[in-house]
Amino acid sequence: MQLTAGIAGAAAVGGYAAADTELDDETNEEIDERVAGMSLAEKVGQMTQLDLARLSGEDPWDGGELNEELLETAFEENHVGSILSGGGSTPVENTPEAWAETTNEIQEYAIEATGVPIIYGIDAVHGHSNVVDATMFPHAAGVGATWEPEYAEEIGDHTAEVVRATGIHWNFGPAADLARDLRWGRYYESFSEDPVHTSIMTAAETRGLQGEDGPDGDSIAATVKHFTGYSEPFGGLDRNPAHIPQRRLRTQHLPPFQAGLDAGAATVMMNSGSLNGVPAHASEYLIQELLREEMGFDGVIVSDWEDIHRLRSIHEVGESIKDAVRLVIGAGVDMYMVPYEIDDFVPNLIELVEEGEIPEERIDASVRRILKLKHRLDLFDDPYVDPGVAEEAVVGADRDLAHESAAKSMTLLENDGTLPLSGEESLLVTGPAATDVAIQMGGWTVEWQGLDDAEEEPPAVTVLEGLEDAAGDVTHVPWDREEPGDEDELESAAEGADVAVVCVGEGSYAEGPGDDQSPSLADAQADLIEQVAGTDTPVVCVMLSGRPLTLEGVHEHIDAFVMGYLPGTEAGTAVADVLLGEENPGGRLPFTWPRHVGQAPIYYNHYPGEGEFDPLYEFGDGESYTDFEYEIASVDPGTVSDPSPDSTVELTVEVDNTGEHDGDDVVLVFGDREFTSGPLMLPDRQLLAFERCHVESGGSTTLTLEVPLGPLALVSGDVPDDGERYVESGEYRLFVGEETTELHVE
C-alpha cells in the first residue's frame, strides 16, 4: 500500500499528440490513415457525446423507444462518436437484456452511418447502478471505510463485467476527489478526506475496472474525476468556485489523480467548477501544463455534463456559446458531454477550425486519442454483445461481495457494552432506515437522485429484514424520515424490549440537490432517539448516510452507535452481522465527524493553528468488540540520506489481540515533525500508510508496511508556493496508535 511520489517525476508529453505505447505500430498507422481520411465534420463528431435520451422519444425528457429521426440526426448528420446514459437515462424496459439490445441497435446504426463504433459511457457509481435488478455495492465512502483496497478493486472488476455485458465500455469513475466538506452533495462519492487513502483506493478501483494492463476487450475504460479541486466548493455548494493554493493542490488534491493515472486510467473528467478564478474546463494550465505535461497523461479528457454551456450559465465566461466552445476545446478537452444541444457544439467547433481560431491539428490530436481508446477496447473488431447472456451476467451477480464489503465497512463509534447482541434479546426495530431502501442505496441508484425518484425498487435486504432473519424476536414500529409515527406504540414497544435498534439516515440525493447547509438528523428522527431513550431501554443507533450527520442533542442518548454509510443491496445482512457479532466491526472512519455544522469544512490534516480542533469523532476512529495493542518493532532504515518525495522506509509493527473476540484491525501509520526549519509548515499529522489485518483472540501478527515520505514533503516558494516538492532534513516522528518511533532524515 504505497503512495507514489505525488506528481513528481511524471514524463512530459509535448505537442498535440503523444505516442501510444498500448497499441502496435500497425494499429497506430491505421488510426493515422483513418484520421487523415476523415472530413472535419466527421472528426468533430467523434468529439461529441450525446445522452441516450437525445435518441429516444420526441424530446430529451420524454424517454421512449429509439427514434429513427433522432438517430439519423446524431449519426448521419453529425457523426457522433459517443453516447452516454446519465443518471436515470435508461431503455424503456430497464432490464439487462433491454440495455444490451439498445446499445447494440445504437452501435449498429453508428457503424453503418460513420464506419466507426461508438464508445458508450455511464455513471456506474456503485455497481451497474442504473439497472433495476443489478447488485448495488456500498458507495465510495463505505468502500473507503473498509480500508481494504481489495474491495475497491473487486467491486471495480464486478462493475466492468456487468457493464460490459450490456454493451457499455466506459465508466465515469472512480472519483479521486477528497471528502472535505460534508455540506457538499457529492461527499459520499469520495473514498476519504485523506490523499494517501484516496490515492490507494482510486488506483485499486482503476485496476479493477480496467485490469492490470489497462482497458482491453475484456474490461472497460475508467475515468478519474473531477480534475481538480472540485470537492472544495465555496460554501459546500456543488459547482461553486474553489480557492485552493498551489501548495495544498499539490500535496493534497493531485496525488489521488496521479495514483489513478499511474494505475493506467484511460480517461480523465474535468471539474465542473472553477479553480482560483478560472473554470477548470477552460484552464490551459490545468489541462496542458499540469495534466498533460507534468503528470504525463496522454489519454482522453472528457468534459462533465453540459459544461461548455455552463461556462456561460454558471461561470459567466464567453460572450457567446461559440466563445465557450473555443475556450474549452482550445484548452485541451477532447470530448464534450453535450448532452442534448448538439447544434450548439458541432457547427460552432467546425466554424472555429475553418476560421483558424482552433488549428485542425488540435482536433486531430483529440480524435486520435478517442480512436485509440476504441481500439484498445476492441470495439472495431467486437462492438456488439449477446443480449441473451446479459440477464445472467447482471441479475443477482456477486451478492456475496456486496454483503462482505458492506459488513467490512460498518464502523462502531460508541459501545457501552450493549453490543454485540446475543440473539436472545427482544428487539425493537424502528426508524426510517430500517425499511427505506432509498436510504440504504443513496443517489445514483436507478435514477440520478436515487430511489426517491424511481418507479421501481431493486432487490434489497433491509435492516429490518436482516434482523428478523438473524435475531427472531423483533418488534417493528414504523417511523418516517420527516414525520413521527405512533408515539404510544413506540413507547409501549420500547418498554417491552431488551434493546432498541434505532435506524436513522437521510433521503437519497446526488450532486447539487444534495447540498445541505445543515446536515443533521431530521427533527423527527432526533425526537425518536430521545423518546426511546426516555424508556431506559438501551439504544443502538444505526446510521445509514452518505455523510456524517451532526448529532447535537441526541448523542448523549445513544448507548451504541454504528455508522453504516450507504451500504447498498445487502445493508440488512451486513448490519445484522455486526450487531449480533457474526462480524466484529473493523471499519474505520474515512472522514472527520464534526460536533456541529459550524465546524465545516473539517479535516484532520490541517496546518497548525491556535484554534482547537475538537470533532465528535476523528479520522480513522472505530471501535471493536476486542482490544488491540501495538508495538513498533523497527524502522528500516532509521536514517534516510539524500531524501526525496520518492523515498520510503519499512516500518514493522506487531499487533496483539488482547481481547476475547477474533477481529480485524486497521493499522494506521501517521507522521509529523514537531518543528520545521521554517518558514514552511507541515500539517499537524499526515497519514503515510495503512493495512487491515485479522487477528484471532489472544493471537498476534507482524506487519511490515512500506511507508513513503512523499506525504511529508514541502512545496517551496513561500506564499506564492510555486516551487518543487522536497523532503526537509531533520527529525520526524512515525506513530501507530500511541506508539511512536523516530526517523532521522539527512
CSV table of C-alpha atoms in Angstrom, one decimal, residues 233-426:
chain,number,residue,atom,x,y,z
A,233,PRO,CA,-16.6,24.4,-3.5
A,234,PHE,CA,-17.3,27.6,-1.7
A,235,GLY,CA,-19.9,27.1,1.0
A,236,GLY,CA,-20.1,23.4,0.2
A,237,LEU,CA,-22.3,24.1,-2.8
A,238,ASP,CA,-21.8,21.9,-5.9
A,239,ARG,CA,-20.1,23.6,-8.8
A,240,ASN,CA,-19.3,26.7,-6.7
A,241,PRO,CA,-15.8,28.3,-7.1
A,242,ALA,CA,-12.9,26.6,-5.3
A,243,HIS,CA,-9.9,28.6,-4.0
A,244,ILE,CA,-7.0,26.2,-3.3
A,245,PRO,CA,-3.4,27.4,-3.1
A,246,GLN,CA,-0.8,25.5,-5.2
A,247,ARG,CA,0.8,24.1,-2.0
A,248,ARG,CA,-2.4,22.4,-0.9
A,249,LEU,CA,-3.3,21.5,-4.5
A,250,ARG,CA,0.0,19.6,-4.9
A,251,THR,CA,0.2,18.0,-1.5
A,252,GLN,CA,-3.5,17.1,-1.1
A,253,HIS,CA,-5.6,17.1,-4.2
A,254,LEU,CA,-3.3,16.0,-7.0
A,255,PRO,CA,-1.8,12.8,-5.6
A,256,PRO,CA,-5.1,10.7,-5.9
A,257,PHE,CA,-5.3,11.7,-9.6
A,258,GLN,CA,-1.6,10.8,-10.2
A,259,ALA,CA,-2.3,7.5,-8.5
A,260,GLY,CA,-5.2,6.8,-10.9
A,261,LEU,CA,-3.0,7.7,-13.9
A,262,ASP,CA,-0.2,5.5,-12.6
A,263,ALA,CA,-2.7,2.7,-12.4
A,264,GLY,CA,-3.4,3.2,-16.1
A,265,ALA,CA,-6.7,5.2,-16.1
A,266,ALA,CA,-7.6,5.7,-19.8
A,267,THR,CA,-9.6,8.9,-19.3
A,268,VAL,CA,-10.0,11.9,-17.1
A,269,MET,CA,-13.1,14.0,-16.5
A,270,MET,CA,-12.7,17.7,-15.7
A,271,ASN,CA,-14.0,19.6,-12.7
A,272,SER,CA,-17.3,21.3,-13.4
A,273,GLY,CA,-16.4,24.2,-11.1
A,274,SER,CA,-13.8,26.9,-11.2
A,275,LEU,CA,-10.4,26.9,-9.5
A,276,ASN,CA,-8.8,30.1,-8.3
A,277,GLY,CA,-11.0,32.2,-10.6
A,278,VAL,CA,-10.7,30.1,-13.8
A,279,PRO,CA,-13.3,27.5,-15.0
A,280,ALA,CA,-11.4,24.2,-14.9
A,281,HIS,CA,-12.7,23.2,-18.4
A,282,ALA,CA,-11.1,26.4,-19.9
A,283,SER,CA,-7.8,26.2,-18.0
A,284,GLU,CA,-4.8,25.5,-20.2
A,285,TYR,CA,-2.7,25.4,-17.1
A,286,LEU,CA,-4.7,22.5,-15.6
A,287,ILE,CA,-5.1,20.6,-18.8
A,288,GLN,CA,-2.0,21.2,-20.8
A,289,GLU,CA,0.7,22.2,-18.3
A,290,LEU,CA,-0.3,20.1,-15.3
A,291,LEU,CA,-2.3,17.1,-16.6
A,292,ARG,CA,-0.7,16.6,-20.0
A,293,GLU,CA,2.9,17.7,-19.5
A,294,GLU,CA,3.7,17.4,-15.8
A,295,MET,CA,1.6,14.4,-14.9
A,296,GLY,CA,2.1,12.7,-18.2
A,297,PHE,CA,-1.4,11.9,-19.2
A,298,ASP,CA,-2.0,11.0,-22.9
A,299,GLY,CA,-5.5,9.6,-22.7
A,300,VAL,CA,-8.9,11.1,-23.4
A,301,ILE,CA,-10.1,14.1,-21.5
A,302,VAL,CA,-13.9,14.4,-21.3
A,303,SER,CA,-16.0,17.3,-20.1
A,304,ASP,CA,-18.6,16.8,-17.4
A,305,TRP,CA,-22.3,17.2,-18.1
A,306,GLU,CA,-23.1,20.3,-20.3
A,307,ASP,CA,-20.0,22.1,-19.0
A,308,ILE,CA,-19.3,24.2,-22.2
A,309,HIS,CA,-22.8,25.6,-21.8
A,310,ARG,CA,-22.2,26.1,-18.1
A,311,LEU,CA,-19.1,28.1,-18.9
A,312,ARG,CA,-21.6,30.8,-19.6
A,313,SER,CA,-24.6,29.9,-17.4
A,314,ILE,CA,-22.6,29.3,-14.2
A,315,HIS,CA,-19.2,30.9,-14.6
A,316,GLU,CA,-20.3,33.9,-16.9
A,317,VAL,CA,-17.3,33.3,-19.2
A,318,GLY,CA,-17.6,33.6,-23.0
A,319,GLU,CA,-19.6,36.2,-24.8
A,320,SER,CA,-21.3,33.5,-26.9
A,321,ILE,CA,-21.6,29.7,-26.9
A,322,LYS,CA,-19.1,29.8,-29.8
A,323,ASP,CA,-16.6,31.6,-27.5
A,324,ALA,CA,-17.2,28.9,-24.8
A,325,VAL,CA,-16.5,26.1,-27.3
A,326,ARG,CA,-13.3,27.9,-28.4
A,327,LEU,CA,-12.1,28.3,-24.8
A,328,VAL,CA,-12.8,24.7,-23.7
A,329,ILE,CA,-11.6,22.9,-26.9
A,330,GLY,CA,-8.7,25.3,-27.1
A,331,ALA,CA,-7.7,24.5,-23.6
A,332,GLY,CA,-7.5,20.8,-24.5
A,333,VAL,CA,-10.7,18.9,-23.7
A,334,ASP,CA,-11.1,16.0,-26.2
A,335,MET,CA,-14.8,15.2,-25.9
A,336,TYR,CA,-17.8,17.3,-24.9
A,337,MET,CA,-20.6,15.7,-23.0
A,338,VAL,CA,-23.1,17.8,-24.8
A,339,PRO,CA,-25.5,16.0,-23.8
A,340,TYR,CA,-28.6,17.4,-25.7
A,341,GLU,CA,-28.0,20.6,-27.7
A,342,ILE,CA,-25.7,19.2,-30.4
A,343,ASP,CA,-26.3,22.3,-32.6
A,344,ASP,CA,-24.6,24.5,-30.1
A,345,PHE,CA,-21.4,22.4,-30.3
A,346,VAL,CA,-20.8,20.8,-33.6
A,347,PRO,CA,-21.4,23.7,-36.0
A,348,ASN,CA,-19.5,26.1,-33.8
A,349,LEU,CA,-16.4,23.9,-33.5
A,350,ILE,CA,-16.4,23.4,-37.3
A,351,GLU,CA,-16.6,27.1,-37.8
A,352,LEU,CA,-13.8,27.8,-35.3
A,353,VAL,CA,-11.5,25.5,-37.2
A,354,GLU,CA,-12.5,26.9,-40.6
A,355,GLU,CA,-11.9,30.4,-39.3
A,356,GLY,CA,-8.4,29.5,-38.0
A,357,GLU,CA,-9.4,30.0,-34.3
A,358,ILE,CA,-8.5,26.4,-33.5
A,359,PRO,CA,-5.9,24.5,-35.5
A,360,GLU,CA,-7.2,21.3,-37.2
A,361,GLU,CA,-4.1,19.6,-35.8
A,362,ARG,CA,-5.6,20.2,-32.3
A,363,ILE,CA,-8.8,18.4,-33.5
A,364,ASP,CA,-6.8,15.6,-35.0
A,365,ALA,CA,-5.0,15.0,-31.7
A,366,SER,CA,-8.3,14.6,-29.8
A,367,VAL,CA,-9.7,12.2,-32.5
A,368,ARG,CA,-6.5,10.1,-32.4
A,369,ARG,CA,-6.9,9.7,-28.7
A,370,ILE,CA,-10.6,8.8,-29.0
A,371,LEU,CA,-9.9,6.2,-31.7
A,372,LYS,CA,-7.0,4.7,-29.8
A,373,LEU,CA,-9.3,4.2,-26.8
A,374,LYS,CA,-11.9,2.5,-29.0
A,375,HIS,CA,-9.2,0.2,-30.5
A,376,ARG,CA,-7.9,-0.7,-27.0
A,377,LEU,CA,-11.4,-1.7,-26.0
A,378,ASP,CA,-11.6,-3.9,-29.2
A,379,LEU,CA,-14.6,-2.0,-30.4
A,380,PHE,CA,-13.6,-2.1,-34.1
A,381,ASP,CA,-13.4,-5.9,-34.0
A,382,ASP,CA,-16.1,-6.7,-31.5
A,383,PRO,CA,-18.6,-3.9,-31.0
A,384,TYR,CA,-21.7,-6.0,-30.1
A,385,VAL,CA,-22.8,-8.0,-27.0
A,386,ASP,CA,-25.1,-11.0,-26.7
A,387,PRO,CA,-28.4,-9.9,-25.1
A,388,GLY,CA,-29.1,-13.5,-24.3
A,389,VAL,CA,-26.4,-13.6,-21.6
A,390,ALA,CA,-26.8,-10.1,-20.2
A,391,GLU,CA,-29.5,-11.1,-17.7
A,392,GLU,CA,-27.5,-13.9,-16.3
A,393,ALA,CA,-24.4,-11.7,-16.1
A,394,VAL,CA,-26.1,-8.9,-14.2
A,395,VAL,CA,-29.1,-10.0,-12.1
A,396,GLY,CA,-28.0,-11.1,-8.6
A,397,ALA,CA,-24.4,-11.1,-9.5
A,398,ASP,CA,-21.8,-11.1,-6.7
A,399,ARG,CA,-24.3,-10.6,-3.8
A,400,ASP,CA,-21.7,-12.2,-1.6
A,401,LEU,CA,-19.2,-9.5,-2.4
A,402,ALA,CA,-21.9,-6.8,-1.8
A,403,HIS,CA,-22.6,-8.4,1.6
A,404,GLU,CA,-18.9,-8.8,2.6
A,405,SER,CA,-17.8,-5.3,1.5
A,406,ALA,CA,-20.8,-3.7,3.3
A,407,ALA,CA,-20.1,-5.7,6.5
A,408,LYS,CA,-16.4,-4.8,6.4
A,409,SER,CA,-17.4,-1.1,6.2
A,410,MET,CA,-19.5,-1.0,9.3
A,411,THR,CA,-17.9,1.4,11.8
A,412,LEU,CA,-18.6,1.1,15.6
A,413,LEU,CA,-18.2,4.5,17.1
A,414,GLU,CA,-19.8,4.1,20.6
A,415,ASN,CA,-20.4,1.0,22.7
A,416,ASP,CA,-21.1,0.8,26.4
A,417,GLY,CA,-21.2,-3.0,26.3
A,418,THR,CA,-24.6,-3.3,24.7
A,419,LEU,CA,-23.1,-4.8,21.6
A,420,PRO,CA,-22.7,-7.5,20.4
A,421,LEU,CA,-26.2,-8.8,20.9
A,422,SER,CA,-26.6,-12.4,21.9
A,423,GLY,CA,-29.5,-13.1,19.6
A,424,GLU,CA,-31.7,-13.9,22.6
A,425,GLU,CA,-32.8,-10.3,23.3
A,426,SER,CA,-36.2,-9.0,22.4
